[in-house]
mmCIF file of N, CA, C and O in Angstrom:
data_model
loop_
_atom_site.group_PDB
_atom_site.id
_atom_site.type_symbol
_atom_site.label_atom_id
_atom_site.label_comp_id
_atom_site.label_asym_id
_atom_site.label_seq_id
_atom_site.Cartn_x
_atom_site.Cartn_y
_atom_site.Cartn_z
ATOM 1 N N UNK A 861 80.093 35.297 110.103
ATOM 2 C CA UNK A 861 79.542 35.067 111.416
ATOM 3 C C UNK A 861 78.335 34.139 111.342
ATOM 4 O O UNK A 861 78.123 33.166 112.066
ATOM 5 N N UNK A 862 77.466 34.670 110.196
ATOM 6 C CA UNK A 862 76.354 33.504 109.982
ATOM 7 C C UNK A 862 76.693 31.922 110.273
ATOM 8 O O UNK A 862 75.975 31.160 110.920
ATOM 9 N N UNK A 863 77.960 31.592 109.644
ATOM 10 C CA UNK A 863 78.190 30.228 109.403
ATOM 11 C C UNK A 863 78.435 29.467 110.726
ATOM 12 O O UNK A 863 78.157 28.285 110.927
ATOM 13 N N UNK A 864 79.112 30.506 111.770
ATOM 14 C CA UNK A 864 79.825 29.355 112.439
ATOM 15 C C UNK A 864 79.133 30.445 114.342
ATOM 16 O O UNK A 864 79.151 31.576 114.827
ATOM 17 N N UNK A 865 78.568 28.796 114.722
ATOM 18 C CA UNK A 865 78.041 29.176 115.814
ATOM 19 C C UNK A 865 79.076 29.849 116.839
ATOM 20 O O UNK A 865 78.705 30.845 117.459
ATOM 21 N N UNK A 866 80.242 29.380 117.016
ATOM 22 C CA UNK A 866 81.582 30.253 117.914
ATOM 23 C C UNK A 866 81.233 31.426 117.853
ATOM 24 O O UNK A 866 80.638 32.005 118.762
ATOM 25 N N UNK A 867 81.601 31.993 116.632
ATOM 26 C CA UNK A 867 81.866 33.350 116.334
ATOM 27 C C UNK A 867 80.616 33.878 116.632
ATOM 28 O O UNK A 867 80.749 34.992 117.139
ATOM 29 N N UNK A 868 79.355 33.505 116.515
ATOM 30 C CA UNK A 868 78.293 34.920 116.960
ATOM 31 C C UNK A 868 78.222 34.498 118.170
ATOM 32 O O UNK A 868 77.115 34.758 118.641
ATOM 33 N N UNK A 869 79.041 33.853 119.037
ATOM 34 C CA UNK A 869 78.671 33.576 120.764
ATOM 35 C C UNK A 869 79.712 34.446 120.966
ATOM 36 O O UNK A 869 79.903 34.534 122.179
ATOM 37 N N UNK A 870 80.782 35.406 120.088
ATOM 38 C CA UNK A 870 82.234 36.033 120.863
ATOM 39 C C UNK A 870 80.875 37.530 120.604
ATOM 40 O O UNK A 870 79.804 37.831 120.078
ATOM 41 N N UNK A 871 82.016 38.010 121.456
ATOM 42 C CA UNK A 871 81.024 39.626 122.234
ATOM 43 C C UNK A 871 80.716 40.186 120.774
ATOM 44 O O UNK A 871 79.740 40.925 120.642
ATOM 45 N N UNK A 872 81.742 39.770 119.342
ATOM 46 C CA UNK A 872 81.348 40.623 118.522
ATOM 47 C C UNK A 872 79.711 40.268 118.000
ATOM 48 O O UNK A 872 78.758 40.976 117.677
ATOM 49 N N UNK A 873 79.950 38.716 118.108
ATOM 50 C CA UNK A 873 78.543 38.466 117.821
ATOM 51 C C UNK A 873 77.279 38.002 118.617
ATOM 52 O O UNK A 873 76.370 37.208 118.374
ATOM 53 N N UNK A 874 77.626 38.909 119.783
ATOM 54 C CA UNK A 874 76.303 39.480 120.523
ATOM 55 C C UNK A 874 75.241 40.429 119.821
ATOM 56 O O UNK A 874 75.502 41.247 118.939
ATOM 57 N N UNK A 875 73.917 40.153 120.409
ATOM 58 C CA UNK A 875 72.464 41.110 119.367
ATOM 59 C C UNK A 875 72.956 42.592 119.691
ATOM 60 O O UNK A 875 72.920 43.507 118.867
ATOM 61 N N UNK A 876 73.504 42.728 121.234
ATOM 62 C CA UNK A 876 73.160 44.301 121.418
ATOM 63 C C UNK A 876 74.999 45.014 120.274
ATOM 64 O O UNK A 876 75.054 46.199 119.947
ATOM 65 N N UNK A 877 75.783 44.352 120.029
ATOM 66 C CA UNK A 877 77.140 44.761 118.905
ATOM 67 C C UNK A 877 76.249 44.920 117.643
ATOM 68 O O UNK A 877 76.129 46.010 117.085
ATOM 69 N N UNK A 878 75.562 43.669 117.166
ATOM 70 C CA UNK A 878 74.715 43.968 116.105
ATOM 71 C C UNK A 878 73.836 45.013 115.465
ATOM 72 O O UNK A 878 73.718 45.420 114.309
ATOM 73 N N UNK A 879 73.119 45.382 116.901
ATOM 74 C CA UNK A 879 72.146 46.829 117.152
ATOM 75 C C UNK A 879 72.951 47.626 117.056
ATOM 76 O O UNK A 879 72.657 48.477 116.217
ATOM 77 N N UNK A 880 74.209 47.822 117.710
ATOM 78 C CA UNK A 880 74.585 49.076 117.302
ATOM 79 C C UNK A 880 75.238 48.739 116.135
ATOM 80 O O UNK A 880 74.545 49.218 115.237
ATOM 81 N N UNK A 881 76.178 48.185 115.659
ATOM 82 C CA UNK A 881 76.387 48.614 113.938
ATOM 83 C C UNK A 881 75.185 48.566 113.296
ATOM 84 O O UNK A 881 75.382 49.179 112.247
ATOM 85 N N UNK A 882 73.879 48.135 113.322
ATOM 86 C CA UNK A 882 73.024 48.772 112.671
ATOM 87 C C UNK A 882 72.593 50.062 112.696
ATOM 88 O O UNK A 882 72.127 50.630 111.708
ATOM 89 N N UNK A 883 72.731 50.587 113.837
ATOM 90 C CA UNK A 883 72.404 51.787 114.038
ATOM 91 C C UNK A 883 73.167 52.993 113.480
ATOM 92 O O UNK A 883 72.733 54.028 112.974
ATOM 93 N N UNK A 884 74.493 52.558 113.722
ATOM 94 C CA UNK A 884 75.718 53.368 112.904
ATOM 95 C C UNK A 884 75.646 53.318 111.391
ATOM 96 O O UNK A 884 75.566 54.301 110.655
ATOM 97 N N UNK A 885 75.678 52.271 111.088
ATOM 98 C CA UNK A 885 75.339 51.822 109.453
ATOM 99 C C UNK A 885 74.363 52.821 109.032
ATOM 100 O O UNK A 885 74.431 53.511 108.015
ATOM 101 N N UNK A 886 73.311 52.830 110.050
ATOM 102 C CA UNK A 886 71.806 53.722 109.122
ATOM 103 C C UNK A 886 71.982 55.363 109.493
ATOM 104 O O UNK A 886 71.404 56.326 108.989
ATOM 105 N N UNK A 887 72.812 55.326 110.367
ATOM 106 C CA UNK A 887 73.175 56.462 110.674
ATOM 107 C C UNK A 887 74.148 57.131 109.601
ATOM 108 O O UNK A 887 73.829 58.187 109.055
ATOM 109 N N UNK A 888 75.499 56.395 109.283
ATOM 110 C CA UNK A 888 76.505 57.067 108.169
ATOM 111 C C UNK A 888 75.316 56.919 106.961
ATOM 112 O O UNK A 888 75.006 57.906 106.293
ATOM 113 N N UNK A 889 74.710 55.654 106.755
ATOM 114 C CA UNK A 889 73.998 56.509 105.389
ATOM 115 C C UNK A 889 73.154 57.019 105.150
ATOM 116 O O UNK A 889 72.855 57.130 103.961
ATOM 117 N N UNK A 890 72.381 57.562 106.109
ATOM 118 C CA UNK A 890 71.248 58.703 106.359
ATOM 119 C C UNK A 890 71.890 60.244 106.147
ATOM 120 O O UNK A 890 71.269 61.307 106.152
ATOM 121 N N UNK A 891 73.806 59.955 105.899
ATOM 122 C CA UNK A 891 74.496 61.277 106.655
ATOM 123 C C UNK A 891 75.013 61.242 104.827
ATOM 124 O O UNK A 891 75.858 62.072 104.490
ATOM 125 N N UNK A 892 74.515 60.362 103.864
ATOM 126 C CA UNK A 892 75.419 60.597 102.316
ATOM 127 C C UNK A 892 76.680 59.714 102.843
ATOM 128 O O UNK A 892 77.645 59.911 102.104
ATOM 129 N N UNK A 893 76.968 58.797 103.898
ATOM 130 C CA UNK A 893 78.497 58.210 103.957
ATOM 131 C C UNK A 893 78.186 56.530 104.216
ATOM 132 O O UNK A 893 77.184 55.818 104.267
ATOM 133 N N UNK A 894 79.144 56.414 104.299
ATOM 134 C CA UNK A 894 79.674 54.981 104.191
ATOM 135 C C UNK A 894 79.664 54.383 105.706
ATOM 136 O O UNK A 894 79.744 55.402 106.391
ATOM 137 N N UNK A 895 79.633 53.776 106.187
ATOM 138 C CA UNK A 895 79.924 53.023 107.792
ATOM 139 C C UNK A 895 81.409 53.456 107.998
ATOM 140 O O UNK A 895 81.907 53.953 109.008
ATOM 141 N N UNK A 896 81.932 53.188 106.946
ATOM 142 C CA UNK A 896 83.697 53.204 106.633
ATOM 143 C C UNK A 896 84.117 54.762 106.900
ATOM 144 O O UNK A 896 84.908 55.133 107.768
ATOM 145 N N UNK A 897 83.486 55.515 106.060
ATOM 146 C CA UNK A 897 83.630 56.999 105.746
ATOM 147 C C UNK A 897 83.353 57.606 107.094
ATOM 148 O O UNK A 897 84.256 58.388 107.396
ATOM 149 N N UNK A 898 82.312 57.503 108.105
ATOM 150 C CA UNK A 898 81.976 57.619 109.109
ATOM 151 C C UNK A 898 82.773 57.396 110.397
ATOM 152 O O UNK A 898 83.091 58.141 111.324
ATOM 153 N N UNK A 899 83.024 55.848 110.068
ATOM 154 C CA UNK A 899 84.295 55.365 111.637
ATOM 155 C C UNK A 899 85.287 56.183 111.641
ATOM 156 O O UNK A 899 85.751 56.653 112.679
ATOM 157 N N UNK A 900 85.939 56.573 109.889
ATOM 158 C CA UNK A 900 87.242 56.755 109.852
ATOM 159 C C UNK A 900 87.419 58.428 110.138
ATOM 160 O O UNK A 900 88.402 59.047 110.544
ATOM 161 N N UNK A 901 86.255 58.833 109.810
ATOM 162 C CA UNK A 901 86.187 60.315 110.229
ATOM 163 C C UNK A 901 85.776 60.870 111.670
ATOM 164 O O UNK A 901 85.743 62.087 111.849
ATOM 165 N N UNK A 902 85.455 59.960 112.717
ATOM 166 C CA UNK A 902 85.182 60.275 113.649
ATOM 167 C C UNK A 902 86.734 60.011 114.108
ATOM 168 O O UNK A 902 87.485 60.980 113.992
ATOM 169 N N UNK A 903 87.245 58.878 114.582
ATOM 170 C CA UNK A 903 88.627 58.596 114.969
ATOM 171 C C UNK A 903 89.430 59.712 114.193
ATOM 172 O O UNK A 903 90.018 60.602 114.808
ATOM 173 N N UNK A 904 89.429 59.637 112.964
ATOM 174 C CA UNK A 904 90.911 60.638 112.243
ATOM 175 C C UNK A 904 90.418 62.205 113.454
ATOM 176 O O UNK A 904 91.361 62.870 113.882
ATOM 177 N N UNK A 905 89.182 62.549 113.803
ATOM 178 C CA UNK A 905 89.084 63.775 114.338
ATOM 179 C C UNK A 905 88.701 63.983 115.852
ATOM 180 O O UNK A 905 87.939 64.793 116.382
ATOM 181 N N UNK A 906 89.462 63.012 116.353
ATOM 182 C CA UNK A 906 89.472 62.777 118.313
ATOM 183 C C UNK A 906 90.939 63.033 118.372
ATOM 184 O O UNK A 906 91.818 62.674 117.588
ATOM 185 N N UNK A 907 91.002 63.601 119.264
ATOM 186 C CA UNK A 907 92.034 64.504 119.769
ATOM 187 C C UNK A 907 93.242 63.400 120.288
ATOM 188 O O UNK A 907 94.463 63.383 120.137
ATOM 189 N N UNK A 908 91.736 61.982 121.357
ATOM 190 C CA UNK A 908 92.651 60.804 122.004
ATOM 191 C C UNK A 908 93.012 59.844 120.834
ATOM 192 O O UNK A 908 93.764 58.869 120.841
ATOM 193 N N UNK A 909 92.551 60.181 120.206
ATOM 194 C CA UNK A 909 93.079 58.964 118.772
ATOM 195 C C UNK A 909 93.835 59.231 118.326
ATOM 196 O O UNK A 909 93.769 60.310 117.737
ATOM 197 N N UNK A 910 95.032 58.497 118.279
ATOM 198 C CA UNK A 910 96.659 58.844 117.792
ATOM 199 C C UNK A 910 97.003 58.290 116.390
ATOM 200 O O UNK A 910 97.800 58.882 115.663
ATOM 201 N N UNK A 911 96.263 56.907 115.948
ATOM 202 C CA UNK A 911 96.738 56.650 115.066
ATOM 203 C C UNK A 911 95.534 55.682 114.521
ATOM 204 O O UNK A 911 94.775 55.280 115.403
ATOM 205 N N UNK A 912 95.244 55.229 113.097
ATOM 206 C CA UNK A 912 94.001 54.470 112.586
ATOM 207 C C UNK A 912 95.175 53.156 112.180
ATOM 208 O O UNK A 912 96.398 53.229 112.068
ATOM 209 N N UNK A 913 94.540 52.345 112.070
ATOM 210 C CA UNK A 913 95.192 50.859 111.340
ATOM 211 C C UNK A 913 94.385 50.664 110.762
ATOM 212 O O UNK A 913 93.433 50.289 111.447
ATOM 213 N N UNK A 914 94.077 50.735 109.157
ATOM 214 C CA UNK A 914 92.615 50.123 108.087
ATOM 215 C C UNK A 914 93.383 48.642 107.685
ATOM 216 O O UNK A 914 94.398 48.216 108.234
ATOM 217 N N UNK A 915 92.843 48.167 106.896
ATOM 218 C CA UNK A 915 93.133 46.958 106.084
ATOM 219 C C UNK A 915 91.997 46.896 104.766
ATOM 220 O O UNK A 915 90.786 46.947 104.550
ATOM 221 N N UNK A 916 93.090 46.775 104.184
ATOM 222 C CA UNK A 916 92.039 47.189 102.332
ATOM 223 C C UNK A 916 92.537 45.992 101.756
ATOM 224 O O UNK A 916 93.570 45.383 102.036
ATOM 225 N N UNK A 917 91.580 45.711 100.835
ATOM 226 C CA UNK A 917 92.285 44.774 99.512
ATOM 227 C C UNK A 917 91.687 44.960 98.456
ATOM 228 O O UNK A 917 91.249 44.057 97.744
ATOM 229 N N UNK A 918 91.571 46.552 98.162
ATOM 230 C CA UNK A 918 91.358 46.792 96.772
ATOM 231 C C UNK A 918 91.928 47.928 97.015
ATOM 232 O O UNK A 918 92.250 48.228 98.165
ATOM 233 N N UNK A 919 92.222 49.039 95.582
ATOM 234 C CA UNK A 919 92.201 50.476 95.656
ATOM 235 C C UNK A 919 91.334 51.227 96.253
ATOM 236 O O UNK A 919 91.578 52.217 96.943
ATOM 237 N N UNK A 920 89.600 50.456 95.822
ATOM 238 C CA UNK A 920 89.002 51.182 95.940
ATOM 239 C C UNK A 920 88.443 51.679 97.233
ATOM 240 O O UNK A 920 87.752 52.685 97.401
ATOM 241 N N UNK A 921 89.032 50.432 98.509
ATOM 242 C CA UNK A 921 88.960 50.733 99.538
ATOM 243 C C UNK A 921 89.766 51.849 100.160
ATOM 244 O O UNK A 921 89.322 52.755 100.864
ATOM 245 N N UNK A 922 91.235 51.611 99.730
ATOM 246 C CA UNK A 922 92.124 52.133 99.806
ATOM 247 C C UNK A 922 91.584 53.803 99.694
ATOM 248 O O UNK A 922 91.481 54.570 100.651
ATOM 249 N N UNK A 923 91.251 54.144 98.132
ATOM 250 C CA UNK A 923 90.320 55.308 97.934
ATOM 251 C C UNK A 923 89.453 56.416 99.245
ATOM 252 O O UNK A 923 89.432 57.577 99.655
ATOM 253 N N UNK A 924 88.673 54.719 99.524
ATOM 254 C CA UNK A 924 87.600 55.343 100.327
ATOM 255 C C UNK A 924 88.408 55.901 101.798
ATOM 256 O O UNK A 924 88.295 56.994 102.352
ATOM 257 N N UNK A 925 88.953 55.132 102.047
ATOM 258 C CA UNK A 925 89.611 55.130 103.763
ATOM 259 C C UNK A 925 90.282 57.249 103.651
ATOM 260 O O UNK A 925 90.093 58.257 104.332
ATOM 261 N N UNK A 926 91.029 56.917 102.436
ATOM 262 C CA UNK A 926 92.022 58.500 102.574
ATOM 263 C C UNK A 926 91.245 59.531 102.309
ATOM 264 O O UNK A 926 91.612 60.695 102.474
ATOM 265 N N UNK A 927 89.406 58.980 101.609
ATOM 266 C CA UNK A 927 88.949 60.248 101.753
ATOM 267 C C UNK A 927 88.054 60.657 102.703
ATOM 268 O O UNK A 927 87.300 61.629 102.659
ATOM 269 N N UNK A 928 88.252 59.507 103.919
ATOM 270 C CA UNK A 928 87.842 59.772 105.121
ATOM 271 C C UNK A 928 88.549 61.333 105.846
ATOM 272 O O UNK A 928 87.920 62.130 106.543
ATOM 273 N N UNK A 929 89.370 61.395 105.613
ATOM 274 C CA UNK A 929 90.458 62.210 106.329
ATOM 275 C C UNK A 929 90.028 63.033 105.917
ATOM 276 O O UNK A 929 90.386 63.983 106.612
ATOM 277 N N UNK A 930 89.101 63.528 104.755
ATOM 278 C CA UNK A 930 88.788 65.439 104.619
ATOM 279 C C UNK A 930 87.111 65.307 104.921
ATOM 280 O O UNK A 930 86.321 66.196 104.601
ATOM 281 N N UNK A 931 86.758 64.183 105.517
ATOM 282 C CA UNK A 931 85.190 64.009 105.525
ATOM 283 C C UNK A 931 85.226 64.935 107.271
ATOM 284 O O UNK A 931 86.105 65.111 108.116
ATOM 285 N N UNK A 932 83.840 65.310 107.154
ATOM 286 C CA UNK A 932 84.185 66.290 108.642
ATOM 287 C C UNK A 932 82.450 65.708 109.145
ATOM 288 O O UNK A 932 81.438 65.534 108.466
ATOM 289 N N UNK A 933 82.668 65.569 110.339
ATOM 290 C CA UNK A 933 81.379 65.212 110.968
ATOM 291 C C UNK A 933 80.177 66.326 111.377
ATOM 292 O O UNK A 933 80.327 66.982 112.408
ATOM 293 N N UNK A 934 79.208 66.480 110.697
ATOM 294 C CA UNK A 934 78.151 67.419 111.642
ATOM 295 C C UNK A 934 78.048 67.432 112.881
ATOM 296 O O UNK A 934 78.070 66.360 113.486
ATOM 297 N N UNK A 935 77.903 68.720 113.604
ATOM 298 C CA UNK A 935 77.413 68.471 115.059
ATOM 299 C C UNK A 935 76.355 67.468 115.225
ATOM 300 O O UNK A 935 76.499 66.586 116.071
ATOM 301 N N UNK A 936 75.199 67.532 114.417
ATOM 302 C CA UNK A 936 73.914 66.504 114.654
ATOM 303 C C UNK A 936 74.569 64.992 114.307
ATOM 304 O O UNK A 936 74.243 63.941 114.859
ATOM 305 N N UNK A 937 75.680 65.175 113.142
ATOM 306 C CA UNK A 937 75.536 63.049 113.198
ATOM 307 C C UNK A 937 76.835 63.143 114.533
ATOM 308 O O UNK A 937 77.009 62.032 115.032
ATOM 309 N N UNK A 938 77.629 64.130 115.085
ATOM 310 C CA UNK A 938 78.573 63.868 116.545
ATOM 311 C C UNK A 938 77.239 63.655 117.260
ATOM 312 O O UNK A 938 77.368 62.465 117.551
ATOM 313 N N UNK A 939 76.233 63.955 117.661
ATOM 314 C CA UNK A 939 75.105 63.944 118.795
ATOM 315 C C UNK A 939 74.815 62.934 118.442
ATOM 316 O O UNK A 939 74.816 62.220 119.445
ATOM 317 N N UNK A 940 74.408 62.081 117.167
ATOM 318 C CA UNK A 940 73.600 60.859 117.312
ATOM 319 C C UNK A 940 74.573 59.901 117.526
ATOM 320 O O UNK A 940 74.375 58.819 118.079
ATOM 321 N N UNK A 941 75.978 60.437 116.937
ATOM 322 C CA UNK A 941 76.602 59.177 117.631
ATOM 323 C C UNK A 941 77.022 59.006 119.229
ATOM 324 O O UNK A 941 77.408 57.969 119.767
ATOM 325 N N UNK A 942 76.856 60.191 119.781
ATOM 326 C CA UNK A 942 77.027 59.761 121.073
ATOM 327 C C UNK A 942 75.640 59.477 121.520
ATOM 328 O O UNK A 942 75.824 58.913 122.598
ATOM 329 N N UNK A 943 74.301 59.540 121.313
ATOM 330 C CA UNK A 943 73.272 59.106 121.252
ATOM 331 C C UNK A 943 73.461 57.837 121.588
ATOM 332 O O UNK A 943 73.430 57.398 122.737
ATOM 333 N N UNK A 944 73.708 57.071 120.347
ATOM 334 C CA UNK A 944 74.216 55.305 120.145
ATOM 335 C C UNK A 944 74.706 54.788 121.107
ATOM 336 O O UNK A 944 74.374 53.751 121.681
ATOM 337 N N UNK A 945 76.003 55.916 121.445
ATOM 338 C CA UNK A 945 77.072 55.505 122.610
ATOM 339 C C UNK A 945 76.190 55.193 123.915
ATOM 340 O O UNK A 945 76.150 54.095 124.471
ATOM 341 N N UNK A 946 75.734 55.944 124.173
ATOM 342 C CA UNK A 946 74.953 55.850 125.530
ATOM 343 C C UNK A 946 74.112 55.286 125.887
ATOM 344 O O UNK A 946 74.048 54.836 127.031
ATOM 345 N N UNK A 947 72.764 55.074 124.553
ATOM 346 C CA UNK A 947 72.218 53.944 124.390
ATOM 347 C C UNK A 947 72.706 52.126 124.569
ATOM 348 O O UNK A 947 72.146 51.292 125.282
ATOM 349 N N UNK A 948 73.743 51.951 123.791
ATOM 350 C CA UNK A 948 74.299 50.844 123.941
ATOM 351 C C UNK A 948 75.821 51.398 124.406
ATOM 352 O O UNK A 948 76.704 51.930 123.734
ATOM 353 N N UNK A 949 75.765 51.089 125.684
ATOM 354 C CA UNK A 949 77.333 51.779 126.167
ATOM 355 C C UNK A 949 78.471 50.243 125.733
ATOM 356 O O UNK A 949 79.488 50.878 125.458
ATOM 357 N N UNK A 950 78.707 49.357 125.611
ATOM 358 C CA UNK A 950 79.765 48.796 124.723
ATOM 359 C C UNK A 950 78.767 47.194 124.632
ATOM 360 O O UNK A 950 78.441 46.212 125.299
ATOM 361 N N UNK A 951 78.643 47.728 123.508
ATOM 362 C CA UNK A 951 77.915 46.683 123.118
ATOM 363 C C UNK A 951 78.387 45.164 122.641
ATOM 364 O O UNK A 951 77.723 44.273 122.111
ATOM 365 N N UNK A 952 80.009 45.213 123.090
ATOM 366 C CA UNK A 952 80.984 44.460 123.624
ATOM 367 C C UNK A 952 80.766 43.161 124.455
ATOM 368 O O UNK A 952 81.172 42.007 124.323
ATOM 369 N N UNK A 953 79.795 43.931 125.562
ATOM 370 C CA UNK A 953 79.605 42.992 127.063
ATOM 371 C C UNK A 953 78.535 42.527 126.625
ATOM 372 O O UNK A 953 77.884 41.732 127.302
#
């Protein structure tokens, strides 16, 4: 995104998308997890989430993603992430 002015003008590379993956970022590793370990364990454990699509190109990603699936979220990091949510409601726009 650094390189090419397009891409930080698309919604992903808007400041307030930025703020919040920073916030998530410091959040999964304040929690012992990964950004990765974190996304994949909140989605694998929503009731409306039917299905994940990852993309790996190592094992070791590969690794990390399946041991999302026994990672279980605290009530306090579910509160800060809806914290985030509400704070920056889609940090998209």
């Amino acid at each position: 995104m650094a390189n090419y002015e397009s891409v930080r003008k698309q919604r992903w590379g808007r400041q307030s998308a930025l703020d919040a993956a920073r916030l998530y970022n410091q959040l999964a590793r304040d929690n012992g997890m990964t950004p990765t370990q974190m996304a994949l364990a909140f989605c694998y454990h929503r009731w409306c989430v039917t299905s994940t699509i990852v993309g790996v190109t190592s094992v070791a990603q590969l690794n990390e993603d399946l041991a999302a699936w026994s990672t279980e979220l605290t009530d306090d990091v579910l509160k800060a992430i809806d914290a985030i949510r509400w704070d920056i409601r889609d940090p998209s726009l």
